[in-house]
Coordinates of C-alpha atoms in Angstrom, one line a residue:
Chain A
M1 CA 0.0 0.0 0.0
P2 CA 1.8 3.1 -1.2
D3 CA 1.9 6.3 0.8
V4 CA -0.2 9.0 -0.7
K5 CA 1.0 12.6 -0.2
P6 CA -1.6 15.1 0.7
E7 CA -2.4 17.3 -2.2
S8 CA -3.6 20.3 -0.3
P9 CA -1.7 22.3 2.3
P10 CA -2.5 21.9 6.0
P11 CA -5.8 23.6 6.9
P12 CA -5.8 26.4 9.4
T13 CA -6.2 25.4 13.0
S14 CA -8.0 27.5 15.5
Y15 CA -6.0 29.1 18.3
R16 CA -8.1 27.3 20.8
A17 CA -7.2 23.9 19.3
L18 CA -3.6 24.8 19.1
A19 CA -3.5 26.0 22.7
A20 CA -5.3 22.8 23.9
I21 CA -2.9 20.5 22.1
A22 CA 0.1 22.5 23.3
A23 CA -1.2 22.4 26.9
V24 CA -1.8 18.7 26.7
A25 CA 1.7 18.0 25.2
A26 CA 3.4 20.2 27.8
L27 CA 1.5 18.7 30.8
A28 CA 2.0 15.2 29.5
L29 CA 5.8 15.8 29.0
A30 CA 6.1 17.4 32.5
G31 CA 4.1 14.5 34.0
A32 CA 6.4 12.0 32.3
L33 CA 9.4 13.8 33.8
D34 CA 7.8 13.8 37.2
Y35 CA 6.8 10.1 36.9
Y36 CA 10.4 9.3 35.8
Q37 CA 11.7 10.8 39.0
F38 CA 9.1 8.9 41.1
L39 CA 10.1 5.6 39.4
S40 CA 13.8 6.3 39.9
S41 CA 13.4 6.8 43.6
Y42 CA 10.9 3.9 43.9
S43 CA 13.4 1.5 42.1
R44 CA 16.0 2.5 44.7
S45 CA 13.7 2.0 47.7
P46 CA 14.6 -0.9 50.0
E47 CA 11.4 -2.9 49.4
G48 CA 12.0 -3.0 45.7
G49 CA 14.2 -6.1 45.6
Q50 CA 12.9 -7.8 48.7
V51 CA 10.9 -10.5 46.9
A52 CA 13.9 -11.4 44.7
A53 CA 16.2 -11.5 47.7
Q54 CA 13.8 -13.7 49.6
A55 CA 13.5 -16.1 46.7
E56 CA 17.3 -16.1 46.2
R57 CA 17.7 -17.6 49.7
F58 CA 16.4 -20.9 48.4
R59 CA 18.9 -21.2 45.5
G60 CA 21.1 -23.6 47.4
V61 CA 18.1 -25.9 48.3
L62 CA 17.1 -26.3 44.7
A63 CA 20.0 -28.5 43.8
A64 CA 19.4 -30.8 46.8
L65 CA 15.7 -31.4 46.1
P66 CA 14.1 -33.7 43.5
P67 CA 12.7 -31.7 40.6
A68 CA 9.1 -32.4 41.5
G69 CA 6.8 -33.6 44.3
A70 CA 5.6 -32.4 47.6
V71 CA 8.0 -30.6 50.0
G72 CA 7.2 -29.8 53.7
Y73 CA 7.3 -26.2 54.9
L74 CA 8.2 -25.1 58.5
S75 CA 8.3 -21.5 59.6
D76 CA 8.5 -19.5 62.8
R77 CA 6.2 -16.8 61.6
P78 CA 2.7 -16.8 63.1
P79 CA 0.2 -18.5 60.7
G80 CA -2.5 -16.4 59.1
G81 CA -0.5 -13.2 59.0
T82 CA 0.4 -11.3 55.8
E83 CA 4.2 -11.9 56.4
R84 CA 3.7 -15.6 56.7
L85 CA 1.5 -15.6 53.6
A86 CA 4.1 -13.6 51.7
T87 CA 7.1 -15.7 52.8
F88 CA 5.2 -19.0 52.0
G89 CA 4.2 -17.7 48.6
I90 CA 7.8 -16.6 47.8
A91 CA 9.2 -19.9 49.0
Q92 CA 6.5 -21.7 46.9
Y93 CA 7.5 -19.6 43.8
A94 CA 11.2 -20.2 44.4
L95 CA 10.8 -24.0 44.7
A96 CA 8.1 -24.6 42.1
P97 CA 7.3 -26.9 40.3
R98 CA 7.7 -28.6 43.6
V99 CA 4.6 -28.2 45.8
L100 CA 5.0 -26.8 49.3
V101 CA 2.9 -28.2 52.1
T102 CA 2.8 -26.7 55.6
L103 CA 4.1 -29.6 57.7
K104 CA 1.9 -30.9 60.5
T105 CA 3.1 -33.0 63.4
G106 CA 3.2 -36.6 62.4
Q107 CA 3.1 -35.9 58.7
R108 CA 5.7 -37.8 56.7
L109 CA 7.4 -36.2 53.8
D110 CA 10.9 -37.0 52.2
W111 CA 12.0 -33.4 52.3
V112 CA 11.1 -30.4 54.5
I113 CA 12.2 -26.8 54.1
G114 CA 12.6 -24.6 57.1
D115 CA 12.1 -20.9 56.4
F116 CA 12.9 -18.9 59.5
A117 CA 13.0 -15.2 60.4
S118 CA 15.3 -15.7 63.3
Q119 CA 18.2 -18.2 63.8
P120 CA 16.3 -21.5 64.4
D121 CA 17.0 -24.3 66.8
A122 CA 17.2 -26.8 63.9
A123 CA 18.0 -29.8 66.1
R124 CA 15.0 -29.2 68.4
L125 CA 12.7 -28.8 65.4
A126 CA 14.1 -31.9 63.7
A127 CA 13.5 -33.9 66.9
E128 CA 10.0 -32.5 67.3
Y129 CA 8.9 -33.5 63.7
G130 CA 10.9 -36.7 63.4
L131 CA 13.4 -35.2 60.9
S132 CA 17.1 -34.9 60.5
V133 CA 19.0 -31.8 59.4
A134 CA 20.3 -32.2 55.9
A135 CA 21.8 -28.7 55.5
D136 CA 21.7 -25.4 57.2
Y137 CA 22.2 -22.6 54.7
G138 CA 22.8 -20.0 57.4
N139 CA 20.3 -17.5 56.0
G140 CA 17.2 -18.8 57.8
V141 CA 16.8 -21.6 55.4
V142 CA 17.3 -25.2 56.6
L143 CA 16.8 -28.4 54.7
F144 CA 15.4 -31.3 56.7
R145 CA 15.3 -34.9 55.6
G146 CA 12.3 -37.0 56.6
N147 CA 13.4 -39.9 58.8
E148 CA 10.3 -42.1 58.7
R149 CA 10.3 -43.0 55.1
P150 CA 8.6 -46.3 54.1
Chain B
M1 CA 18.9 -19.0 23.1
T2 CA 16.2 -21.6 22.3
G3 CA 13.8 -19.6 24.4
A4 CA 14.5 -16.4 22.5
L5 CA 14.1 -18.3 19.3
A6 CA 10.7 -19.6 20.4
F7 CA 9.7 -16.1 21.4
L8 CA 10.6 -14.6 18.0
L9 CA 9.1 -17.5 16.1
S10 CA 5.7 -17.1 17.9
L11 CA 5.6 -13.4 17.1
A12 CA 6.5 -13.9 13.5
A13 CA 3.8 -16.6 13.1
G14 CA 1.2 -14.2 14.5
W15 CA 2.3 -11.5 12.1
C16 CA 1.8 -13.9 9.2
F17 CA -1.7 -14.9 10.3
V18 CA -2.8 -11.3 11.0
T19 CA -1.3 -10.0 7.7
A20 CA -3.2 -12.8 5.8
F21 CA -6.5 -11.9 7.5
L22 CA -6.0 -8.2 6.7
A23 CA -4.9 -8.7 3.1
R24 CA -8.1 -7.2 1.7
Q25 CA -8.5 -4.5 4.4
P26 CA -7.9 -1.0 3.1
M27 CA -5.5 1.0 5.1
R28 CA -4.8 4.7 4.8
N29 CA -1.0 4.4 4.3
A30 CA 1.8 2.0 4.4
W31 CA 3.3 2.8 7.8
T32 CA 0.0 2.6 9.7
A33 CA -0.7 -0.7 8.0
H34 CA 2.7 -2.1 9.0
V35 CA 2.5 -1.0 12.6
I36 CA -1.1 -2.2 13.0
R37 CA -0.1 -5.6 11.5
A38 CA 3.0 -5.8 13.6
A39 CA 1.2 -5.0 16.9
L40 CA -1.7 -7.2 16.2
G41 CA 0.6 -10.0 14.9
A42 CA 2.7 -10.0 18.0
G43 CA -0.3 -10.2 20.3
A44 CA -1.9 -12.9 18.2
G45 CA 1.4 -14.8 18.1
V46 CA 1.6 -14.8 21.9
A47 CA -2.0 -16.1 22.1
I48 CA -1.8 -18.8 19.4
S49 CA 1.5 -20.2 20.7
S50 CA 0.2 -20.2 24.2
G51 CA -2.8 -22.2 23.1
G52 CA -0.6 -24.5 21.1
F53 CA 1.7 -25.1 24.2
F54 CA -1.4 -25.9 26.2
L55 CA -2.4 -28.6 23.7
L56 CA 1.2 -30.0 23.9
L57 CA 0.8 -30.3 27.6
L58 CA -2.5 -32.0 27.2
A59 CA -1.0 -34.4 24.8
G60 CA 1.9 -35.1 27.2
A61 CA 4.4 -33.9 24.5
A62 CA 5.7 -30.7 25.9
S63 CA 9.5 -30.4 25.7
A64 CA 12.0 -27.8 24.5
T65 CA 12.2 -29.5 21.1
A66 CA 8.4 -29.7 20.8
V67 CA 8.1 -26.0 21.6
V68 CA 10.4 -25.1 18.8
V69 CA 8.7 -27.5 16.4
L70 CA 5.3 -26.1 17.4
N71 CA 6.4 -22.5 16.7
V72 CA 8.1 -23.5 13.4
A73 CA 4.9 -25.3 12.4
L74 CA 2.8 -22.2 13.3
L75 CA 5.2 -20.0 11.3
A76 CA 4.9 -22.4 8.3
G77 CA 1.2 -22.3 8.6
G78 CA 1.2 -18.5 8.8
L79 CA 3.5 -18.3 5.7
V80 CA 1.1 -20.5 3.8
S81 CA -1.9 -18.5 4.8
L82 CA -0.1 -15.3 3.9
W83 CA 0.8 -16.7 0.5
L84 CA -2.7 -17.8 -0.2
A85 CA -4.1 -14.5 1.0
R86 CA -1.7 -12.5 -1.1
R87 CA -2.7 -14.5 -4.2
R88 CA -6.4 -13.7 -3.8
A89 CA -6.0 -10.1 -2.5
A90 CA -7.0 -7.5 -4.9
A91 CA -4.7 -4.5 -5.3
L92 CA -6.1 -1.9 -3.0
P93 CA -6.4 1.6 -4.3
P94 CA -4.5 4.1 -2.1
S95 CA -6.9 6.1 0.0
A96 CA -6.6 9.8 0.4
V97 CA -4.4 11.1 3.2
P98 CA -5.9 14.2 4.8
P99 CA -3.7 17.3 5.2
S100 CA -1.7 17.1 8.4
F101 CA -1.3 19.3 11.4
R102 CA 1.8 21.4 10.9
W103 CA 3.1 20.9 14.5
N104 CA 3.0 17.1 14.4
W105 CA 6.8 17.0 14.4
L106 CA 6.8 18.7 17.8
L107 CA 4.2 16.4 19.2
A108 CA 6.3 13.4 18.0
L109 CA 9.3 14.9 19.7
A110 CA 7.4 15.3 23.0
L111 CA 6.0 11.8 22.7
A112 CA 9.5 10.3 22.0
A113 CA 11.0 12.2 24.9
G114 CA 8.2 11.3 27.4
L115 CA 8.3 7.7 26.3
A116 CA 12.0 7.5 26.7
L117 CA 11.8 8.9 30.3
V118 CA 8.9 6.6 31.3
L119 CA 10.6 3.5 29.8
V120 CA 13.9 4.2 31.6
G121 CA 12.0 4.6 34.8
L122 CA 9.9 1.5 34.3
I123 CA 12.9 -0.6 33.3
S124 CA 14.8 0.5 36.4
C125 CA 11.8 -0.6 38.5
S126 CA 11.5 -3.9 36.8
A127 CA 15.3 -4.5 37.2
A128 CA 15.0 -3.7 40.9
N129 CA 12.0 -6.1 41.3
P130 CA 12.6 -8.8 38.7
L131 CA 9.9 -11.1 40.1
G132 CA 7.1 -8.5 39.8
E133 CA 4.4 -7.8 42.2
W134 CA 2.4 -10.2 44.5
D135 CA 0.1 -11.7 42.0
A136 CA 3.0 -12.3 39.6
W137 CA 4.8 -14.7 41.9
S138 CA 1.7 -16.1 43.6
I139 CA -0.5 -16.6 40.5
W140 CA 0.7 -15.9 37.0
N141 CA 4.4 -16.9 37.1
L142 CA 3.9 -19.6 39.7
R143 CA 1.5 -21.2 37.4
A144 CA 4.0 -20.8 34.5
K145 CA 6.6 -22.6 36.6
F146 CA 4.2 -25.5 37.1
L147 CA 3.3 -25.5 33.4
A148 CA 7.0 -25.6 32.5
G149 CA 7.8 -28.4 35.0
A150 CA 8.6 -31.9 34.1
G151 CA 6.1 -34.7 33.6
D152 CA 2.7 -34.0 35.1
A153 CA 3.8 -31.1 37.2
W154 CA 1.8 -28.8 35.0
R155 CA -1.4 -30.2 36.5
N156 CA -0.5 -28.4 39.8
A157 CA -1.3 -25.1 37.9
L158 CA -5.0 -26.3 38.0
S159 CA -5.0 -27.7 41.5
T160 CA -7.3 -26.5 44.2
K161 CA -5.1 -28.1 46.8
L162 CA -2.2 -25.7 46.7
E163 CA -1.8 -23.6 49.9
G164 CA -1.3 -19.9 49.9
A165 CA -3.2 -16.8 49.1
S166 CA -4.4 -16.8 45.5
Q167 CA -3.4 -19.4 43.0
H168 CA -6.8 -19.2 41.1
P169 CA -6.6 -22.5 39.3
D170 CA -9.6 -21.6 37.1
Y171 CA -7.9 -18.6 35.5
P172 CA -7.2 -19.0 31.7
L173 CA -3.7 -19.6 30.7
L174 CA -2.6 -17.2 27.9
V175 CA 0.0 -15.3 29.9
S176 CA 1.2 -18.2 32.1
G177 CA 1.2 -20.5 29.1
F178 CA 3.3 -18.2 27.0
V179 CA 5.8 -17.6 29.7
A180 CA 5.9 -21.3 30.5
M181 CA 6.4 -22.1 26.8
I182 CA 9.5 -19.9 26.6
W183 CA 10.8 -21.3 29.9
K184 CA 10.3 -24.8 28.6
A185 CA 12.2 -24.0 25.5
S186 CA 15.1 -22.4 27.3
G187 CA 15.3 -25.0 30.1
D188 CA 15.3 -22.5 32.9
T189 CA 12.9 -20.0 34.6
A190 CA 14.8 -16.8 34.0
P191 CA 12.8 -13.7 35.0
W192 CA 13.5 -11.9 31.7
V193 CA 10.6 -13.8 30.1
P194 CA 7.8 -12.4 32.2
Q195 CA 9.6 -9.0 32.4
L196 CA 9.9 -8.8 28.6
T197 CA 6.3 -10.0 28.1
G198 CA 5.1 -7.2 30.3
F199 CA 7.1 -4.6 28.3
L200 CA 6.1 -6.2 25.0
F201 CA 2.4 -5.7 25.8
L202 CA 3.0 -2.1 26.9
G203 CA 4.7 -1.4 23.6
L204 CA 1.9 -3.2 21.7
V205 CA -0.8 -1.2 23.4
L206 CA 1.0 2.1 22.6
A207 CA 1.8 1.0 19.0
L208 CA -1.7 -0.2 18.3
L209 CA -3.5 2.8 19.8
A210 CA -1.3 5.2 17.9
S211 CA -1.4 3.4 14.6
A212 CA -5.1 2.7 14.8
L213 CA -5.8 6.4 15.4
A214 CA -3.4 7.4 12.6
A215 CA -5.3 5.1 10.3
L216 CA -8.8 6.0 11.4
R217 CA -8.4 9.7 12.3
S218 CA -5.1 11.5 12.0
L219 CA -1.5 11.5 12.9
T220 CA -2.2 14.3 15.4
S221 CA -4.8 12.1 17.1
A222 CA -2.3 9.3 17.3
L223 CA 0.4 11.4 18.8
V224 CA -1.8 13.2 21.4
A225 CA -3.4 9.9 22.4
G226 CA 0.1 8.5 23.0
L227 CA 0.9 11.5 25.2
V228 CA -2.4 11.0 27.2
L229 CA -1.5 7.3 27.6
L230 CA 1.9 8.4 28.9
S231 CA 0.1 10.3 31.6
S232 CA -1.8 7.3 32.7
T233 CA 0.8 6.3 35.3
S234 CA -1.1 3.4 37.1
F235 CA -1.6 1.8 33.6
L236 CA 2.0 2.2 32.7
F237 CA 3.2 0.6 35.9
L238 CA 1.4 -2.6 34.9
A239 CA 4.4 -3.3 32.6
T240 CA 6.6 -4.0 35.7
M241 CA 4.0 -6.0 37.6
Q242 CA 3.9 -9.0 35.3
Y243 CA 0.1 -9.5 35.7
A244 CA -2.4 -10.5 32.9
D245 CA -4.3 -7.2 33.0
L246 CA -1.9 -5.4 30.6
P247 CA -2.2 -8.2 27.9
L248 CA -5.9 -8.2 28.5
S249 CA -6.1 -4.5 27.9
F250 CA -4.3 -5.1 24.6
Y251 CA -6.7 -7.8 23.4
F252 CA -9.7 -5.6 24.3
L253 CA -8.1 -2.7 22.3
A254 CA -7.2 -5.0 19.4
S255 CA -10.8 -6.4 19.2
L256 CA -12.3 -2.9 19.2
T257 CA -9.7 -1.5 16.8
L258 CA -10.5 -4.2 14.2
L259 CA -14.2 -3.8 14.8
V260 CA -14.0 -0.1 13.9
L261 CA -11.5 -0.7 11.1
A262 CA -13.5 -3.5 9.6
E263 CA -14.3 -3.1 5.9
T264 CA -14.0 -6.8 5.1
P265 CA -15.6 -9.9 6.7
D266 CA -12.1 -11.2 7.5
C267 CA -11.3 -8.1 9.5
L268 CA -14.5 -8.6 11.5
A269 CA -13.7 -12.2 12.1
L270 CA -10.2 -11.2 13.3
S271 CA -11.9 -8.8 15.8
G272 CA -13.8 -11.8 17.1
A273 CA -10.5 -13.8 17.3
F274 CA -8.9 -11.1 19.4
A275 CA -12.0 -11.1 21.7
S276 CA -11.5 -14.8 22.2
M277 CA -7.8 -14.2 23.0
A278 CA -9.0 -11.9 25.7
A279 CA -11.1 -14.7 27.0
W280 CA -8.0 -16.9 27.0
T281 CA -6.2 -14.2 29.1
K282 CA -8.6 -13.6 32.0
N283 CA -12.2 -14.4 33.0
E284 CA -13.0 -10.7 32.4
G285 CA -12.1 -11.4 28.8
A286 CA -14.8 -14.0 28.4
A287 CA -17.4 -11.6 29.8
F288 CA -16.1 -8.9 27.3
A289 CA -16.4 -11.3 24.4
V290 CA -20.0 -12.0 25.2
L291 CA -20.8 -8.3 25.8
L292 CA -19.2 -7.2 22.6
T293 CA -21.1 -9.8 20.6
L294 CA -24.4 -8.6 22.2
A295 CA -23.4 -4.9 21.6
I296 CA -22.7 -5.6 17.9
L297 CA -26.0 -7.5 17.6
A298 CA -28.0 -4.7 19.3
V299 CA -26.4 -1.7 17.5
E300 CA -26.5 -3.4 14.1
W301 CA -30.1 -4.5 14.6
R302 CA -31.2 -0.9 15.5
A303 CA -29.3 0.6 12.6
A304 CA -29.6 -1.9 9.8
G305 CA -32.1 -4.6 10.8
L306 CA -31.9 -8.0 12.2
R307 CA -30.5 -9.7 9.1
C308 CA -27.5 -7.5 9.0
A309 CA -27.1 -7.8 12.8
L310 CA -27.1 -11.5 12.6
D311 CA -24.7 -11.6 9.7
R312 CA -22.1 -9.3 11.4
S313 CA -22.5 -11.2 14.7
R314 CA -22.0 -14.5 12.9
R315 CA -18.8 -13.3 11.2
F316 CA -17.5 -12.0 14.5
L317 CA -18.3 -15.3 16.3
T318 CA -16.7 -17.3 13.4
G319 CA -13.4 -15.6 14.2
A320 CA -13.9 -16.0 17.9
A321 CA -14.9 -19.7 17.7
P322 CA -11.5 -21.4 17.9
G323 CA -10.4 -19.4 20.9
L324 CA -13.7 -19.6 22.7
L325 CA -13.8 -23.4 22.1
L326 CA -10.3 -23.7 23.7
V327 CA -11.5 -21.6 26.7
L328 CA -14.7 -23.6 27.0
G329 CA -12.9 -26.9 26.9
F330 CA -10.4 -25.6 29.5
K331 CA -13.3 -24.4 31.8
L332 CA -15.5 -27.4 31.4
F333 CA -13.0 -30.2 31.5
L334 CA -9.9 -29.0 33.3
A335 CA -10.3 -25.9 35.4
P336 CA -11.8 -26.6 38.8
A337 CA -15.0 -24.6 39.6
S338 CA -13.3 -22.6 42.3
E339 CA -14.6 -19.1 41.6
P340 CA -16.3 -18.1 45.0
L341 CA -18.4 -15.5 43.2
F342 CA -20.7 -18.2 41.8
N343 CA -20.7 -20.3 44.9
Q344 CA -22.6 -18.1 47.3
S345 CA -26.2 -17.7 48.3
A346 CA -26.4 -14.3 49.8
A347 CA -25.9 -12.2 46.7
H348 CA -29.4 -10.8 46.7
L349 CA -28.8 -9.4 50.3
K350 CA -25.7 -7.6 49.1
L351 CA -27.5 -6.1 46.1
A352 CA -30.0 -4.6 48.5
D353 CA -27.3 -3.1 50.8
P354 CA -27.0 0.7 50.0
S355 CA -23.7 1.0 52.0
R356 CA -22.0 -1.2 49.4
Y357 CA -23.1 1.1 46.6
V358 CA -21.6 4.1 48.5
Q359 CA -18.4 2.2 49.2
I360 CA -18.0 1.2 45.6
G361 CA -18.8 4.7 44.4
K362 CA -16.2 6.2 46.6
A363 CA -13.6 3.7 45.5
L364 CA -14.4 4.3 41.8
V365 CA -13.7 8.0 42.3
V366 CA -10.5 7.5 44.4
E367 CA -9.0 5.0 41.9
L368 CA -10.0 7.2 39.0
Y369 CA -8.1 10.0 40.6
N370 CA -5.1 7.6 41.1
L371 CA -5.0 6.8 37.4
G372 CA -2.5 9.6 37.0
Q373 CA -0.8 12.5 38.7
P374 CA -3.1 15.4 39.6
W375 CA -1.8 18.1 37.3
S376 CA -1.1 15.8 34.3
H377 CA -4.1 13.5 35.0
P378 CA -5.2 11.8 31.8
L379 CA -8.9 12.8 32.4
L380 CA -7.7 16.5 32.8
L381 CA -5.9 16.3 29.5
L382 CA -9.0 14.7 27.9
A383 CA -11.2 17.4 29.3
I384 CA -8.9 20.1 27.9
L385 CA -9.1 18.5 24.5
A386 CA -12.9 18.0 24.7
L387 CA -13.5 21.6 25.6
A388 CA -11.3 23.0 22.9
L389 CA -12.0 20.6 20.1
R390 CA -15.5 19.1 20.7
F391 CA -16.6 15.9 19.1
R392 CA -17.0 14.6 15.6
I393 CA -17.4 10.9 14.9
D394 CA -16.7 9.6 11.5
A395 CA -20.2 8.8 10.1
A396 CA -18.9 5.7 8.3
R397 CA -17.7 4.2 11.6
V398 CA -20.4 5.4 14.0
R399 CA -22.1 2.0 14.3
A400 CA -18.8 0.2 15.2
W401 CA -18.0 3.1 17.6
R402 CA -21.4 2.7 19.4
A403 CA -21.0 -1.1 19.6
S404 CA -17.5 -0.7 21.0
A405 CA -18.6 2.0 23.5
A406 CA -21.5 -0.1 24.6
A407 CA -19.2 -3.1 25.2
V408 CA -16.8 -1.0 27.3
A409 CA -19.6 0.5 29.3
L410 CA -21.3 -2.9 29.8
A411 CA -17.9 -4.4 30.9
F412 CA -17.4 -1.6 33.4
A413 CA -21.0 -2.1 34.7
A414 CA -20.3 -5.8 35.0
Y415 CA -17.2 -5.2 37.1
C416 CA -19.3 -3.0 39.4
V417 CA -21.9 -5.7 39.8
V418 CA -19.2 -8.2 40.7
Y419 CA -18.1 -5.8 43.5
L420 CA -21.6 -5.6 44.7
V421 CA -21.9 -9.3 45.2
T422 CA -18.3 -10.3 45.9
P423 CA -17.9 -12.8 48.7
S424 CA -14.5 -11.3 49.6
D425 CA -14.1 -8.3 51.9
L426 CA -15.3 -5.5 49.7
A427 CA -12.7 -2.9 50.9
W428 CA -9.9 -5.4 50.2
H429 CA -11.4 -6.5 46.9
L430 CA -11.7 -2.9 45.7
R431 CA -8.2 -1.9 46.9
T432 CA -6.5 -4.8 45.2
S433 CA -8.3 -5.0 41.9
L434 CA -10.0 -1.8 41.0
P435 CA -6.9 0.0 39.6
R436 CA -6.3 -3.0 37.4
L437 CA -9.9 -3.1 36.2
Y438 CA -9.6 0.5 35.2
A439 CA -6.4 -0.3 33.4
Q440 CA -7.9 -3.2 31.5
L441 CA -10.4 -0.8 29.8
W442 CA -8.3 2.3 29.7
P443 CA -6.6 1.9 26.2
S444 CA -10.0 1.0 24.7
F445 CA -11.5 4.1 26.4
L446 CA -8.8 6.2 24.9
L447 CA -9.3 4.7 21.5
L448 CA -13.0 5.6 21.6
A449 CA -12.4 9.1 23.1
F450 CA -9.9 10.0 20.3
L451 CA -12.2 8.5 17.6
A452 CA -14.8 11.0 18.9
L453 CA -12.6 14.0 19.4
N454 CA -12.4 16.5 16.5
M455 CA -8.7 16.6 16.3
P456 CA -7.0 18.7 13.5
G457 CA -6.6 16.7 10.3
A458 CA -9.1 14.1 11.4
A459 CA -10.2 11.9 8.5
G460 CA -13.5 10.7 7.4
P461 CA -16.6 12.3 6.1
A462 CA -17.6 14.9 8.6
E463 CA -20.9 14.7 10.4
P464 CA -20.6 17.1 13.2
R465 CA -22.9 16.9 16.2
A466 CA -25.5 19.6 16.2
S467 CA -24.2 21.1 19.4
A468 CA -20.6 21.0 18.3
A469 CA -21.4 22.5 15.0
R470 CA -23.2 25.3 16.6
T471 CA -20.5 26.2 19.1
E472 CA -17.3 25.3 17.2
P473 CA -17.4 26.2 13.5
R474 CA -14.8 24.2 11.6
A475 CA -11.8 26.5 11.3
S476 CA -10.9 25.1 7.9
A477 CA -14.3 26.0 6.5
S478 CA -14.5 29.5 7.8
G479 CA -11.0 30.6 8.4
R480 CA -12.2 32.7 11.3
R481 CA -10.2 32.6 14.6
S482 CA -7.6 30.6 12.9
R483 CA -4.0 30.7 11.8
K484 CA -1.6 28.5 9.9

């Protein structure tokens, strides 16, 4: 489809139309500059990379776990709160396609992930749930091995 | 590398199919035709390859090699359909280009500068937060990870037994499926895929909105609409969030653009196809497809009679059929019925509660205000343009414009009804979803607004509204109060 050049010169435009279009262009451009400044400061804010940093904590665990299947989840954060919901969700995302299951007492799973806000007493937890500590990654993430496998 | 190849192959295949469908569709000039086809083609490519990947999963044949073969096959099919379409396409006579506004170069400069600033800012945000916002890692990309997993792991994406906040196993799979397809091909789950997908759709929305307005109205309309879109900050931020709302807004826009452009049955069918792609993106898309079909039927019936209405609706639905069948199959046979909206008994009590109307009304106003910054708010910019330029809808496209406007208005009304009866906490539901619902419809709203605004150089046979004609005599006709 070839371009067709206009045969007539541009028609006159009213002052009002010109003023409106100029105002819109100026405001939009100034708004873009303002938004750029907002985005720049937002991208430097501490909460920006928190999710990625949380997910990164599980990198070491990935190699130790089988590529699929259910993995238990232990945490010291109170259940039901937003923080627990967020940390569980980030752990689930980091470990998918494995499926995270909040570990209940007596439940048997081959592998269990501990995701702790404070330094955990891993040995006590392992004894409480019938697990053994497979690896402590030192960043609040502990990998437990299920002891009571069939 | 394989992931990037699959990404590019899928976009190229979509371009071929769209170009074949639009072979007989007259366009004003070459560049608008190229940009419209490129934008629509990329969006179609994402949707088609996502659907194809889903079928591979169902067949138990998903692998990196299968993904590449799928996309090569889609590209081959696209090339064949392009070759066939070009053989039967008649040479289109060039349509007249209206005289242009003399300050377009300055508007283009402003748009380019604003776009560069906003893109740099958005990219820095996305780089700082590569996993996106909450729903990205708890819904869309989590499901993509399941879909890209080995063996039967993909079925976890449809499981109701997952713990956590909001997996929504009944949500359609366009975005998650596309991201998973690229991850499957590349053999990893690198964050660049959902990041790039978000920015791709932002670019597609901007390109399609501008090129459609350049084709249907004028270059000035295209440039000013681009500037107003740049002022819609909560919409722009969606590019970094990695949610499905931005792709959904693109498919809404694409469907309406093609409906307004349509001068051939193929173009109308393609409009239906894009409505079905919206349905494959989010549940709101299915509602939109139904509402747009009803709007076409009603507007055409009123304007041209039942026979014409049925004929146009049939053509629209013919294009929508493959995508809608995929969605229907997914909903009926795979997706669990987990939407709490349809599993409640107290909806009638909520409908009769006046406090819910007040709460929703307040939230609608607040979130509309939050759409942009106060002094460069997109509604303020639109108000300035409306006051100065008034309205003039191209008479040849007024029926399609009305049907599109009706569909957008009905979709918005449907969202409000959902809020009225939602089983979730209303304040939480409004706070977490209303900005995104506005964003879904925003590009379509801008398209319709700029199709109605009487911008300088606007094309089409003039049929000014009586009120506008009385108060704003056309400068070109009278020469009064005007300058070159």
